[in-house]
PDB file of C-alpha atoms and ligand atoms in Angstrom:
ATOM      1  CA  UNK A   1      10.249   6.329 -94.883  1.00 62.00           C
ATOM      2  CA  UNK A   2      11.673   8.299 -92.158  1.00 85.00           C
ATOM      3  CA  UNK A   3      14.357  10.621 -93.810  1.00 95.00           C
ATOM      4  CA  UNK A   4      16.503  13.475 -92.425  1.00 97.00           C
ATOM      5  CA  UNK A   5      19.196  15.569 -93.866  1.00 98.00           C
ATOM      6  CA  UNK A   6      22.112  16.076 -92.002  1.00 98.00           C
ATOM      7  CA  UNK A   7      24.465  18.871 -92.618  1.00 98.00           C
ATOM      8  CA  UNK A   8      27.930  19.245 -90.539  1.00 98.00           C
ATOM      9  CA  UNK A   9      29.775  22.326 -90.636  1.00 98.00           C
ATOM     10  CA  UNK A  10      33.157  21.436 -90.874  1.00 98.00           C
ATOM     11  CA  UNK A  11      34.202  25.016 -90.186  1.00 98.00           C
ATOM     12  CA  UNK A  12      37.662  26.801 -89.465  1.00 97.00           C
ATOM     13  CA  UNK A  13      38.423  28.037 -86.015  1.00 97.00           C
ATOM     14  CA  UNK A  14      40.264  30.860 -85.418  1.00 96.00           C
ATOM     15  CA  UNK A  15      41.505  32.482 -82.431  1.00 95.00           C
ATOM     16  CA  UNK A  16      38.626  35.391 -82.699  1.00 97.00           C
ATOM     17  CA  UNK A  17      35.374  34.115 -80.305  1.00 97.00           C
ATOM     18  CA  UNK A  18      33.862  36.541 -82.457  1.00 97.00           C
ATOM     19  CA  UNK A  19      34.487  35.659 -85.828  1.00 97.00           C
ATOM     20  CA  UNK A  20      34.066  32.113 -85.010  1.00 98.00           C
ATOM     21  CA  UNK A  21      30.654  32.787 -83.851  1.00 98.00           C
ATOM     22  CA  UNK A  22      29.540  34.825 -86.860  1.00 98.00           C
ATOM     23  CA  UNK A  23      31.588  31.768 -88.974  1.00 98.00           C
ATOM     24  CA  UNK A  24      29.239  28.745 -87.340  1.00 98.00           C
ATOM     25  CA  UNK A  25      26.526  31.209 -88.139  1.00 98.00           C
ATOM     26  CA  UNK A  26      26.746  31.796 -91.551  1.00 98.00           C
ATOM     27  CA  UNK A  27      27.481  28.005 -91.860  1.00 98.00           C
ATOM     28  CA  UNK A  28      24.184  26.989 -89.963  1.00 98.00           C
ATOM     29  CA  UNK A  29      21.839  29.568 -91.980  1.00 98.00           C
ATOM     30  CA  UNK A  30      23.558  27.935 -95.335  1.00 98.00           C
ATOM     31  CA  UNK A  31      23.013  24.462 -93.959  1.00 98.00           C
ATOM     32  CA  UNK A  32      19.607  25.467 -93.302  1.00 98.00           C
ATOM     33  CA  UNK A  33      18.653  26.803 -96.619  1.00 98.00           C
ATOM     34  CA  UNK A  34      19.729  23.855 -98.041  1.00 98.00           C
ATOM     35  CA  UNK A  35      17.113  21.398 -96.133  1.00 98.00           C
ATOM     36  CA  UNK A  36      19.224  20.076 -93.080  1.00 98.00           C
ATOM     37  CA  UNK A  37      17.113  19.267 -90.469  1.00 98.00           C
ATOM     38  CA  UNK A  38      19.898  18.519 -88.386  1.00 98.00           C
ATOM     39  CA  UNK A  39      22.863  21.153 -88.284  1.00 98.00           C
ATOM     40  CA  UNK A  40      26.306  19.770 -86.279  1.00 98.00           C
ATOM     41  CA  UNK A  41      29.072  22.039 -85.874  1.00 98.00           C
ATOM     42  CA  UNK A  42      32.720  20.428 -84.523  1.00 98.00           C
ATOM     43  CA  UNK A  43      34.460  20.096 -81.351  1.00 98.00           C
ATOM     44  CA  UNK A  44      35.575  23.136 -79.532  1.00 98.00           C
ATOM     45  CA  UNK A  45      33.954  25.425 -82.594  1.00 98.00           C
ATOM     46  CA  UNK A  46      34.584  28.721 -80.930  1.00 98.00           C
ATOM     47  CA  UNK A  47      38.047  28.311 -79.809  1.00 97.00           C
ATOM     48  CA  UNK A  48      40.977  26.698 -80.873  1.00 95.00           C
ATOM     49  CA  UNK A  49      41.520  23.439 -79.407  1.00 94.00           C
ATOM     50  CA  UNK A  50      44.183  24.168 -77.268  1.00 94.00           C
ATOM     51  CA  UNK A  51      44.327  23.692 -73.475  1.00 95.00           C
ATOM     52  CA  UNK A  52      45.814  27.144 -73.076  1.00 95.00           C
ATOM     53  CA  UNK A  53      42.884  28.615 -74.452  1.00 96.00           C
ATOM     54  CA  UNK A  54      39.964  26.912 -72.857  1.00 97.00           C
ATOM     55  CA  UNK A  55      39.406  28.773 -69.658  1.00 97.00           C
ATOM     56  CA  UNK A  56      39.431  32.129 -71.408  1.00 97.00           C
ATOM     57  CA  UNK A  57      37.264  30.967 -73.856  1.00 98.00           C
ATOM     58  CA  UNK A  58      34.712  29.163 -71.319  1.00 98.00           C
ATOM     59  CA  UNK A  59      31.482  30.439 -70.954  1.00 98.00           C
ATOM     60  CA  UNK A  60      28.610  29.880 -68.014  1.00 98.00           C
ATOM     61  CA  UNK A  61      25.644  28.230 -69.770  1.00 97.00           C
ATOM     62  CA  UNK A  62      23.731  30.304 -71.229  1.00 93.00           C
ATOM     63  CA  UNK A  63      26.237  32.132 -72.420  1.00 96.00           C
ATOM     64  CA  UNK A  64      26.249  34.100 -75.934  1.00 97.00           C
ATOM     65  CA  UNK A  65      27.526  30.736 -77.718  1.00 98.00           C
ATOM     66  CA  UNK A  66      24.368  28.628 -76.154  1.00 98.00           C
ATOM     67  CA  UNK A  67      22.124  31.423 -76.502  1.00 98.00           C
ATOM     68  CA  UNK A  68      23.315  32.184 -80.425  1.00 98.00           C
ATOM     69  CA  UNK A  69      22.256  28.494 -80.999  1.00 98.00           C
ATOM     70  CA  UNK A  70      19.118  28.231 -79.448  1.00 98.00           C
ATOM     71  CA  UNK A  71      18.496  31.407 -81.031  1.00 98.00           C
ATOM     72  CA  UNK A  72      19.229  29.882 -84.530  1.00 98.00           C
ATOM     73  CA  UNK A  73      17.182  26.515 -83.598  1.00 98.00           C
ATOM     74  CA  UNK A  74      14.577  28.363 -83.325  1.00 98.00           C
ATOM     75  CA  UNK A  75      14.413  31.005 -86.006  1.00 98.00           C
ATOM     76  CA  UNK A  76      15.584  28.273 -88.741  1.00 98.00           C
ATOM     77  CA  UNK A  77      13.244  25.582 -87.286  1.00 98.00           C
ATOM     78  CA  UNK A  78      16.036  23.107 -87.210  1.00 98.00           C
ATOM     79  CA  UNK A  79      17.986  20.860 -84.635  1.00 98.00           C
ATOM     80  CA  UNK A  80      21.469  22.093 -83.866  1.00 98.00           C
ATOM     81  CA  UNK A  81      23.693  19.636 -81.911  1.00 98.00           C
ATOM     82  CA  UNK A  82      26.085  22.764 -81.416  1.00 98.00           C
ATOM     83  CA  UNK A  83      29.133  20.625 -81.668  1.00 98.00           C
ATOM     84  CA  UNK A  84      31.851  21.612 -78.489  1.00 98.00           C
ATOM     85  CA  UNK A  85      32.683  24.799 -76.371  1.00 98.00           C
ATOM     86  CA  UNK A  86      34.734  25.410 -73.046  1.00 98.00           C
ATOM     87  CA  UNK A  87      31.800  25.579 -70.465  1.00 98.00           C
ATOM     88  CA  UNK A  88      32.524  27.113 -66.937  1.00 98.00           C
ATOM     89  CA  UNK A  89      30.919  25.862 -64.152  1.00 98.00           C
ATOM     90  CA  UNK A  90      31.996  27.296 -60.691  1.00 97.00           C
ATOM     91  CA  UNK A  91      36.143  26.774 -60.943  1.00 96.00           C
ATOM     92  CA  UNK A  92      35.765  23.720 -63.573  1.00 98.00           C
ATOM     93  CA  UNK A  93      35.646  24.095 -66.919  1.00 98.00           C
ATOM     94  CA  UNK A  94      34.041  21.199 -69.406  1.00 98.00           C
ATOM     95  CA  UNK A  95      34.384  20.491 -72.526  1.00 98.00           C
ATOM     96  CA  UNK A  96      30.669  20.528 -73.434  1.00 98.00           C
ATOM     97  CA  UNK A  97      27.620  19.912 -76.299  1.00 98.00           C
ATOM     98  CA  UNK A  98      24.752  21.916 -76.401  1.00 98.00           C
ATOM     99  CA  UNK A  99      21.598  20.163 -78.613  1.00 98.00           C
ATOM    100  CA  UNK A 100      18.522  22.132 -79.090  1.00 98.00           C
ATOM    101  CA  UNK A 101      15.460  21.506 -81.011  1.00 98.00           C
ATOM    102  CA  UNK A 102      12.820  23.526 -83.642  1.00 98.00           C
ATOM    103  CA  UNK A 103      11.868  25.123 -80.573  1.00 98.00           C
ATOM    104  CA  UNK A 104      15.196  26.416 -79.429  1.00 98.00           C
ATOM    105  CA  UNK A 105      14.839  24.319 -76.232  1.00 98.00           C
ATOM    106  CA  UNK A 106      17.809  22.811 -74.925  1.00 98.00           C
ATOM    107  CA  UNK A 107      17.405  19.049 -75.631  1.00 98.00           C
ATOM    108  CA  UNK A 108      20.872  17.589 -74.836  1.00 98.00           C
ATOM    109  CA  UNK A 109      24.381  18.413 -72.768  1.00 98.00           C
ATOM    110  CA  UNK A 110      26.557  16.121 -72.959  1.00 98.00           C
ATOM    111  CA  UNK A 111      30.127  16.941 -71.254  1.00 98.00           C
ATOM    112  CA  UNK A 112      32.888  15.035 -72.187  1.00 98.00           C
ATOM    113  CA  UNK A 113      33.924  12.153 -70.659  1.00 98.00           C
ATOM    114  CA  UNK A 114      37.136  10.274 -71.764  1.00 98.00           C
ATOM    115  CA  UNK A 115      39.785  13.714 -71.260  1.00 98.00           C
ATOM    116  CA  UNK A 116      42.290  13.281 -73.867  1.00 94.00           C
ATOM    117  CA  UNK A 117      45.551  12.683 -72.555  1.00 94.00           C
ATOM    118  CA  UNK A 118      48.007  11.147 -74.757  1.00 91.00           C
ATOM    119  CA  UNK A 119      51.618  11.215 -75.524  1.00 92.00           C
ATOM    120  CA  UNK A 120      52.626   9.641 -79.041  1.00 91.00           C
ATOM    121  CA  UNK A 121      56.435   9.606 -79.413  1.00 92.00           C
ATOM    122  CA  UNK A 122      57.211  11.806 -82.572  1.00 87.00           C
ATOM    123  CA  UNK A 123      53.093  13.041 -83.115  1.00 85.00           C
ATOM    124  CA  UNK A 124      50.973  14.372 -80.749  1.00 85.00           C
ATOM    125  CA  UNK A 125      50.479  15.271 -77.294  1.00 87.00           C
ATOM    126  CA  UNK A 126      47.756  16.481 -75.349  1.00 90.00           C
ATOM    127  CA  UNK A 127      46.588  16.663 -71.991  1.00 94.00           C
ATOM    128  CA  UNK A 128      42.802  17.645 -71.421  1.00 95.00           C
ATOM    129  CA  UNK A 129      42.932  16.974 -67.738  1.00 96.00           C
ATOM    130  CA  UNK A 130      45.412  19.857 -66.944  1.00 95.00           C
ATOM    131  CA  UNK A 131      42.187  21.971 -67.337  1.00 97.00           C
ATOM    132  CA  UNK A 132      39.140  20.505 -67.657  1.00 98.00           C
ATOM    133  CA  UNK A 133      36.487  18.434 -65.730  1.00 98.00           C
ATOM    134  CA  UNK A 134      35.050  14.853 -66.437  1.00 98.00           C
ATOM    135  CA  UNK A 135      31.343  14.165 -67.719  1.00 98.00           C
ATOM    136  CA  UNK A 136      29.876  11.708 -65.452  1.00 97.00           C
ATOM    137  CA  UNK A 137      26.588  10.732 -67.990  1.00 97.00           C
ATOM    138  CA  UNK A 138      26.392   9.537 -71.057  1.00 98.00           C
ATOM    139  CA  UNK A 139      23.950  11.279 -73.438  1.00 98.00           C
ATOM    140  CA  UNK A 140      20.571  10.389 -75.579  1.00 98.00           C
ATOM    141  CA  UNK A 141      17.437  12.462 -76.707  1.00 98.00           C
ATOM    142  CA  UNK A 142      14.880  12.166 -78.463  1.00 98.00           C
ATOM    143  CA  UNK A 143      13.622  14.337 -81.449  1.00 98.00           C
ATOM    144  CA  UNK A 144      11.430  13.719 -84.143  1.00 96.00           C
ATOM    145  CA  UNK A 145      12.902  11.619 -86.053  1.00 97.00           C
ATOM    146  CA  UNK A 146      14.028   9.183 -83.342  1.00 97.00           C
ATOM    147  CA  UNK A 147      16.688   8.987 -80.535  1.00 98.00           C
ATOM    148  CA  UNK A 148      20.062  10.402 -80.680  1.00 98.00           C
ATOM    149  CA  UNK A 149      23.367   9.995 -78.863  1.00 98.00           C
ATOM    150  CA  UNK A 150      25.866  12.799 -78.515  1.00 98.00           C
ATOM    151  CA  UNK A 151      29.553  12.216 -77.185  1.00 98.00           C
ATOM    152  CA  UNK A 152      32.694  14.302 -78.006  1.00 98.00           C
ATOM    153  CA  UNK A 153      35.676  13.080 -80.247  1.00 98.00           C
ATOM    154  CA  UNK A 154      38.191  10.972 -77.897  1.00 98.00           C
ATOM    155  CA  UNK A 155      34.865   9.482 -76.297  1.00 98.00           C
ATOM    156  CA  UNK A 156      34.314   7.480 -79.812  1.00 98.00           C
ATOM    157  CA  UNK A 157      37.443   4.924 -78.677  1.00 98.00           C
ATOM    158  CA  UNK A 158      35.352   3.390 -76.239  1.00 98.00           C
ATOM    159  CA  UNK A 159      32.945   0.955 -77.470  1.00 98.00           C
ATOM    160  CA  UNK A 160      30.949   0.575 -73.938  1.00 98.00           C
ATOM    161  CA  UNK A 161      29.846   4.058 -73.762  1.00 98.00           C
ATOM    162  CA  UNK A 162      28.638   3.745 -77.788  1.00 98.00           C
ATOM    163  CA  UNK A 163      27.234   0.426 -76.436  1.00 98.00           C
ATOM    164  CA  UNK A 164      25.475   2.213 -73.921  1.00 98.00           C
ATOM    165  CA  UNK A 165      23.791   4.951 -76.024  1.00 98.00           C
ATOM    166  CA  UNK A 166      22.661   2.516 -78.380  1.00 98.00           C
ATOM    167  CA  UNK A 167      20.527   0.636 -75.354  1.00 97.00           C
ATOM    168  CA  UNK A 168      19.299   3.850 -74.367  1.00 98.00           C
ATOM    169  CA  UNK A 169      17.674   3.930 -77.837  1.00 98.00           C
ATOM    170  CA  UNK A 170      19.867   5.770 -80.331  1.00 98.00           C
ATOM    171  CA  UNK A 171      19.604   5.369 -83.937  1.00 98.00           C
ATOM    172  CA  UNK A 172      21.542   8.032 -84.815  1.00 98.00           C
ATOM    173  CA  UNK A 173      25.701   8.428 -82.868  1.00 98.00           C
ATOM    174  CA  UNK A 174      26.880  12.183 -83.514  1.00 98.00           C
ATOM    175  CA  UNK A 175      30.857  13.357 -82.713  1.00 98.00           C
ATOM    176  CA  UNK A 176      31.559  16.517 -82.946  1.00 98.00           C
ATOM    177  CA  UNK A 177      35.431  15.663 -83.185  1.00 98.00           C
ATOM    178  CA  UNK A 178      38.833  17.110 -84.096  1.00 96.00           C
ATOM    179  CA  UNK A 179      41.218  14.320 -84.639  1.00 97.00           C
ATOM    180  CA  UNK A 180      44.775  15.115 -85.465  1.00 96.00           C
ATOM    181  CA  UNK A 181      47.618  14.497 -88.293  1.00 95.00           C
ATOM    182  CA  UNK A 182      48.958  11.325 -86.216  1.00 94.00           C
ATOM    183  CA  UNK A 183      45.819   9.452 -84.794  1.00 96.00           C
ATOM    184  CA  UNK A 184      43.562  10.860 -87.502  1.00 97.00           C
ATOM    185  CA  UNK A 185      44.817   8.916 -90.765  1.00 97.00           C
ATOM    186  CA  UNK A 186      45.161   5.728 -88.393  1.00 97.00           C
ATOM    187  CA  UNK A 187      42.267   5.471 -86.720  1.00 98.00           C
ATOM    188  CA  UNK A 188      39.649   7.987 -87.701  1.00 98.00           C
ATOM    189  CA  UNK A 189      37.895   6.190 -90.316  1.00 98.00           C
ATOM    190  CA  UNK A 190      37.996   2.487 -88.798  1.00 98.00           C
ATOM    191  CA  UNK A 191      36.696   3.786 -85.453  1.00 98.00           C
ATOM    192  CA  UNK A 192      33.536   5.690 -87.336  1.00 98.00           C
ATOM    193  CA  UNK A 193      32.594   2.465 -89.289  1.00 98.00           C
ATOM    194  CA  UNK A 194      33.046   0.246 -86.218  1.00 98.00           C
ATOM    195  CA  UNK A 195      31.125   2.171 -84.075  1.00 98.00           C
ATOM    196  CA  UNK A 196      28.390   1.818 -86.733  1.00 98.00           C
ATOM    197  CA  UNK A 197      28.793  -1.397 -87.618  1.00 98.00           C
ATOM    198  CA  UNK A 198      28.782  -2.751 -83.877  1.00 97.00           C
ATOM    199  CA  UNK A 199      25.795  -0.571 -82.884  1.00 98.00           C
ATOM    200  CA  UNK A 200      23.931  -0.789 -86.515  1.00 98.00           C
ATOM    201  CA  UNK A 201      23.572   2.907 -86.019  1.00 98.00           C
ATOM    202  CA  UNK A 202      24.146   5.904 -88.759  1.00 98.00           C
ATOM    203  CA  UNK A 203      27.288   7.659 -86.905  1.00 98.00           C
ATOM    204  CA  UNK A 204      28.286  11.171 -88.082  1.00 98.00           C
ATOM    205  CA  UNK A 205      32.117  12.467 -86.748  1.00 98.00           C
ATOM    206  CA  UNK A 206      31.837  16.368 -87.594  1.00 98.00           C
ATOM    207  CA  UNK A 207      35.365  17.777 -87.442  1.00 98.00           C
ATOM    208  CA  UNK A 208      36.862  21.402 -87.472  1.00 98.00           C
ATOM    209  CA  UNK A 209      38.905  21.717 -91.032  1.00 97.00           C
ATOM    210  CA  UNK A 210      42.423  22.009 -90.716  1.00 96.00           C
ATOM    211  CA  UNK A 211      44.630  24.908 -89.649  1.00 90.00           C
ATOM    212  CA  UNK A 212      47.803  25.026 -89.754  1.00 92.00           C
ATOM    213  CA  UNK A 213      48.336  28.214 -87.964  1.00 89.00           C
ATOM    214  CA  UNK A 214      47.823  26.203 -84.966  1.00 90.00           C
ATOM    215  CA  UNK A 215      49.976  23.808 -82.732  1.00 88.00           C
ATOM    216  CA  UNK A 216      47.010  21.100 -83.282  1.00 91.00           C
ATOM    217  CA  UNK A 217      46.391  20.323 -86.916  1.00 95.00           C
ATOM    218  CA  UNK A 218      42.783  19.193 -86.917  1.00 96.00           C
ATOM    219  CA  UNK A 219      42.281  15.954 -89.699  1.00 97.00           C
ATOM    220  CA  UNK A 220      38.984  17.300 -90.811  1.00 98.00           C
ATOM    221  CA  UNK A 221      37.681  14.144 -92.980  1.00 98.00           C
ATOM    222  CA  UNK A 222      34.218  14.609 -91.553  1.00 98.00           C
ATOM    223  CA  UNK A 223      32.016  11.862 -92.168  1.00 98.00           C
ATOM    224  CA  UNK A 224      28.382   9.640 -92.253  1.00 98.00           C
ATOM    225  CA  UNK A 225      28.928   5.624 -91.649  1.00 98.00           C
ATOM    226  CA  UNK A 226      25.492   4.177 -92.492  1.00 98.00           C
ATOM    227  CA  UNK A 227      24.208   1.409 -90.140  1.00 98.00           C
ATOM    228  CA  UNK A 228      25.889  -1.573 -92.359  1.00 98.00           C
ATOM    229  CA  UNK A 229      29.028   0.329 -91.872  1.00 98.00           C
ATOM    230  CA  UNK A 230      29.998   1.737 -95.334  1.00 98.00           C
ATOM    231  CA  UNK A 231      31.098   5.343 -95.210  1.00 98.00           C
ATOM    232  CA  UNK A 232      28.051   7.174 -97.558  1.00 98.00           C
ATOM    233  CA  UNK A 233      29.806  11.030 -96.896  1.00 98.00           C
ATOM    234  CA  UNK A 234      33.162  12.276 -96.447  1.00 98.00           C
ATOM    235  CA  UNK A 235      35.109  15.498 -96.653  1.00 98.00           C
ATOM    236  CA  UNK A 236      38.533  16.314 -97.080  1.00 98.00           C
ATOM    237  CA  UNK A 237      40.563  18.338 -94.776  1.00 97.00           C
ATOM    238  CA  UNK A 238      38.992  21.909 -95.980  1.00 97.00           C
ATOM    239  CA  UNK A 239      36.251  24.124 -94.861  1.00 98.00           C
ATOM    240  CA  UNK A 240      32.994  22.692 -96.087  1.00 98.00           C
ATOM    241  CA  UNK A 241      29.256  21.529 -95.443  1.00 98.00           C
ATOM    242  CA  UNK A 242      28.710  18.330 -95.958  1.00 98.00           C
ATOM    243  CA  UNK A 243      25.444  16.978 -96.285  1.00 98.00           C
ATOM    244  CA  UNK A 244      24.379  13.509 -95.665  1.00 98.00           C
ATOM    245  CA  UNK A 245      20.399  11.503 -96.116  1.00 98.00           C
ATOM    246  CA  UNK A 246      19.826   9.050 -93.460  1.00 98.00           C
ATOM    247  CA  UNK A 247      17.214   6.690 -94.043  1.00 98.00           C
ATOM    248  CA  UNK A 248      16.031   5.688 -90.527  1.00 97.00           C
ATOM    249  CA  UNK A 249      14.342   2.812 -92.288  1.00 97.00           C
ATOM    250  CA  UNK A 250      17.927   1.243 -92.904  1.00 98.00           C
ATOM    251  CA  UNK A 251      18.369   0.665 -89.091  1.00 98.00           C
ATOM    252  CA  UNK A 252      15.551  -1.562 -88.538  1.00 97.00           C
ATOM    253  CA  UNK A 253      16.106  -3.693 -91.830  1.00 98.00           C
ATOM    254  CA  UNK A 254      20.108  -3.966 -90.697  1.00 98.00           C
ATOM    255  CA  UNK A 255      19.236  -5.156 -86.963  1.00 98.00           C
ATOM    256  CA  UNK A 256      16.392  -7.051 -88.261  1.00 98.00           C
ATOM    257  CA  UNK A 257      18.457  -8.935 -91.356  1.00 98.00           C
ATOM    258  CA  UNK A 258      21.736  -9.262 -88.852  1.00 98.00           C
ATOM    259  CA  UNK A 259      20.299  -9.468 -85.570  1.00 98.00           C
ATOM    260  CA  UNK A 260      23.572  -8.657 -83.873  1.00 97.00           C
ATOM    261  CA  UNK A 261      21.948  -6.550 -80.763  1.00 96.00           C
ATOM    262  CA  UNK A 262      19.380  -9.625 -80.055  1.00 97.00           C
ATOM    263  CA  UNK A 263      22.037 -11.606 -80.279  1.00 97.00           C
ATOM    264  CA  UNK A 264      24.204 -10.304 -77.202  1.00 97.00           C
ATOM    265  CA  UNK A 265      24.739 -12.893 -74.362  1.00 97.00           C
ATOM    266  CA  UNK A 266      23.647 -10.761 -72.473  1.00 95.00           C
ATOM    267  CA  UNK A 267      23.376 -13.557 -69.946  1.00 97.00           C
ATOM    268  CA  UNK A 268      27.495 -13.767 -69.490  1.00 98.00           C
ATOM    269  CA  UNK A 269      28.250 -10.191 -70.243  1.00 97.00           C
ATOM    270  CA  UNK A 270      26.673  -6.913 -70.584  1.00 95.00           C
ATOM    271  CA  UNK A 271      27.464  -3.434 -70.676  1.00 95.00           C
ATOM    272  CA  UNK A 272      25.174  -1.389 -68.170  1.00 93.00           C
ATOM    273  CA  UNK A 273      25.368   1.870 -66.200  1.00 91.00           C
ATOM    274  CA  UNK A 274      26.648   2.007 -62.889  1.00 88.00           C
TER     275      UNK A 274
HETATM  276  O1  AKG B 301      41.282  10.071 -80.141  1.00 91.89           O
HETATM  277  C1  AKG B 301      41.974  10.783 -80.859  1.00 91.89           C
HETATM  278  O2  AKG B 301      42.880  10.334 -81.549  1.00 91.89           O
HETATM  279  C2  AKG B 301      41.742  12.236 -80.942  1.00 91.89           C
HETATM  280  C3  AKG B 301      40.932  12.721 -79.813  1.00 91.89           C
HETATM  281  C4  AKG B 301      40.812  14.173 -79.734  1.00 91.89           C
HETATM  282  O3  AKG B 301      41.427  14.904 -80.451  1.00 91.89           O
HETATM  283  C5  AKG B 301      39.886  14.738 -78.786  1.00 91.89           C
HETATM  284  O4  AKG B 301      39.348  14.028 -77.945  1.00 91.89           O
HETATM  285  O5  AKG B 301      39.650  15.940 -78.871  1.00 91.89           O
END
């Protein structure tokens, strides 16, 4: 049996750095003492996610947000995949996931890649690429339990970087995420269970909870899709941790009873790294 706890903070931002980081805090040391191994915070967790506020938010790795996690990694003995923050690098700015393990180590950085830029008549629109950078590499480690993939929110839509993670060995998908009012009830929940279902991989979307002081109205609905695609966890659209089991075991009975990934014709098509 090879079993790990999950627990995502599905935490309120505000527009105090501070408070935020003392909120993801508290959240992690609760998560903690109630046996996750694994601790994932949301998207952009110590700043509203807002384009105007990204560059005054960003911090130079390691900067107190990084070094707060590692910090907590270490003294709890847990993984934290330390959901999103503005990172500065030179005159860009990223939109960037720090992982570290028991050690505090820094295991995984994954900058986004996919910049969301939409523009839905009468809902939402956003345009990440007025101010921030693209990720050029897509992102795996490997901890104890076994491999995992991180990639931020808008990067879920696209099946060949999921694809891609899942050759590079991951068992476990995690999104720190903060979908919206208009693409959130549409496509939120069928994107987590497909991305499961296609990769036969447990895939946790940890979003901020929702608040409405803001222009952008995260959906919160944080979930777990388990490797046969049924959703096993979900919250509603208020603060919360929610915890989730993942039995590791269930990904190699899944591929193994519905060989889908042998099955690939891999021959015709195939979905590789440039
Ligand atoms: O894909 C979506 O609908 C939402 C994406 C998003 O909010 C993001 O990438 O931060």
């Amino acid at each position: 049996m090879r079993n790990v706890k999950a627990g995502i903070c599905q935490m309120q931002v505000e527009l105090d750095k501070s408070m935020n980081l003392q909120k993801a805090e508290n959240m992690i040391r609760e998560a903690a003492g109630n046996g996750s191994n694994i601790v994932i915070l949301p998207e952009m967790f110590n700043c509203p996610y807002d384009t105007k506020y990204f560059s005054a938010f960003a911090e130079a790795y390691p900067g107190d947000t990084a070094s707060m996690l590692s910090h907590l990694a270490k003294e709890l003995g847990i993984y934290i995949i330390g959901g999103s923050v503005p990172e500065k690098d030179g005159d860009a700015v990223y939109n960037t996931s720090y992982s570290f393990d028991r050690d505090g180590k820094l295991i995984g950085k994954h900058r986004k890649m996919h910049l969301f830029d939409i523009d839905v008549e009468g809902g939402v629109r956003f345009k990440e690429s007025d101010v921030l950078g693209y990720g050029q590499e897509a992102t795996v480690f490997d901890t104890e339990y076994c491999k995992i993939g991180v990639a931020i929110c808008y990067d879920m839509r696209f099946p060949e970087l999921m694809r891609l993670m899942c050759k590079a060995g991951a068992e476990i998908i995690v999104i720190p995420a903060a979908f919206n009012l208009t693409t959130g009830p549409a496509h939120w929940e069928i994107t987590v269970r497909t991305r499961a279902l296609d990769n036969q991989v447990y895939f946790i979307a940890a979003s901020s909870s929702r608040n409405l002081d803001f222009t952008y109205h995260a959906y919160g609905h944080s979930c777990i899709a388990n490797p046969w695609g049924a959703i096993i966890k979900e919250a509603d659209e208020k603060e919360c941790i929610l915890y989730g089991e993942l039995d590791l075991d269930m990904v190699q009975k899944v591929r193994k009873e519905l060989p889908l990934l042998k099955h690939l014709r891999n021959d015709i098509y195939e979905v590789c790294k440039k």
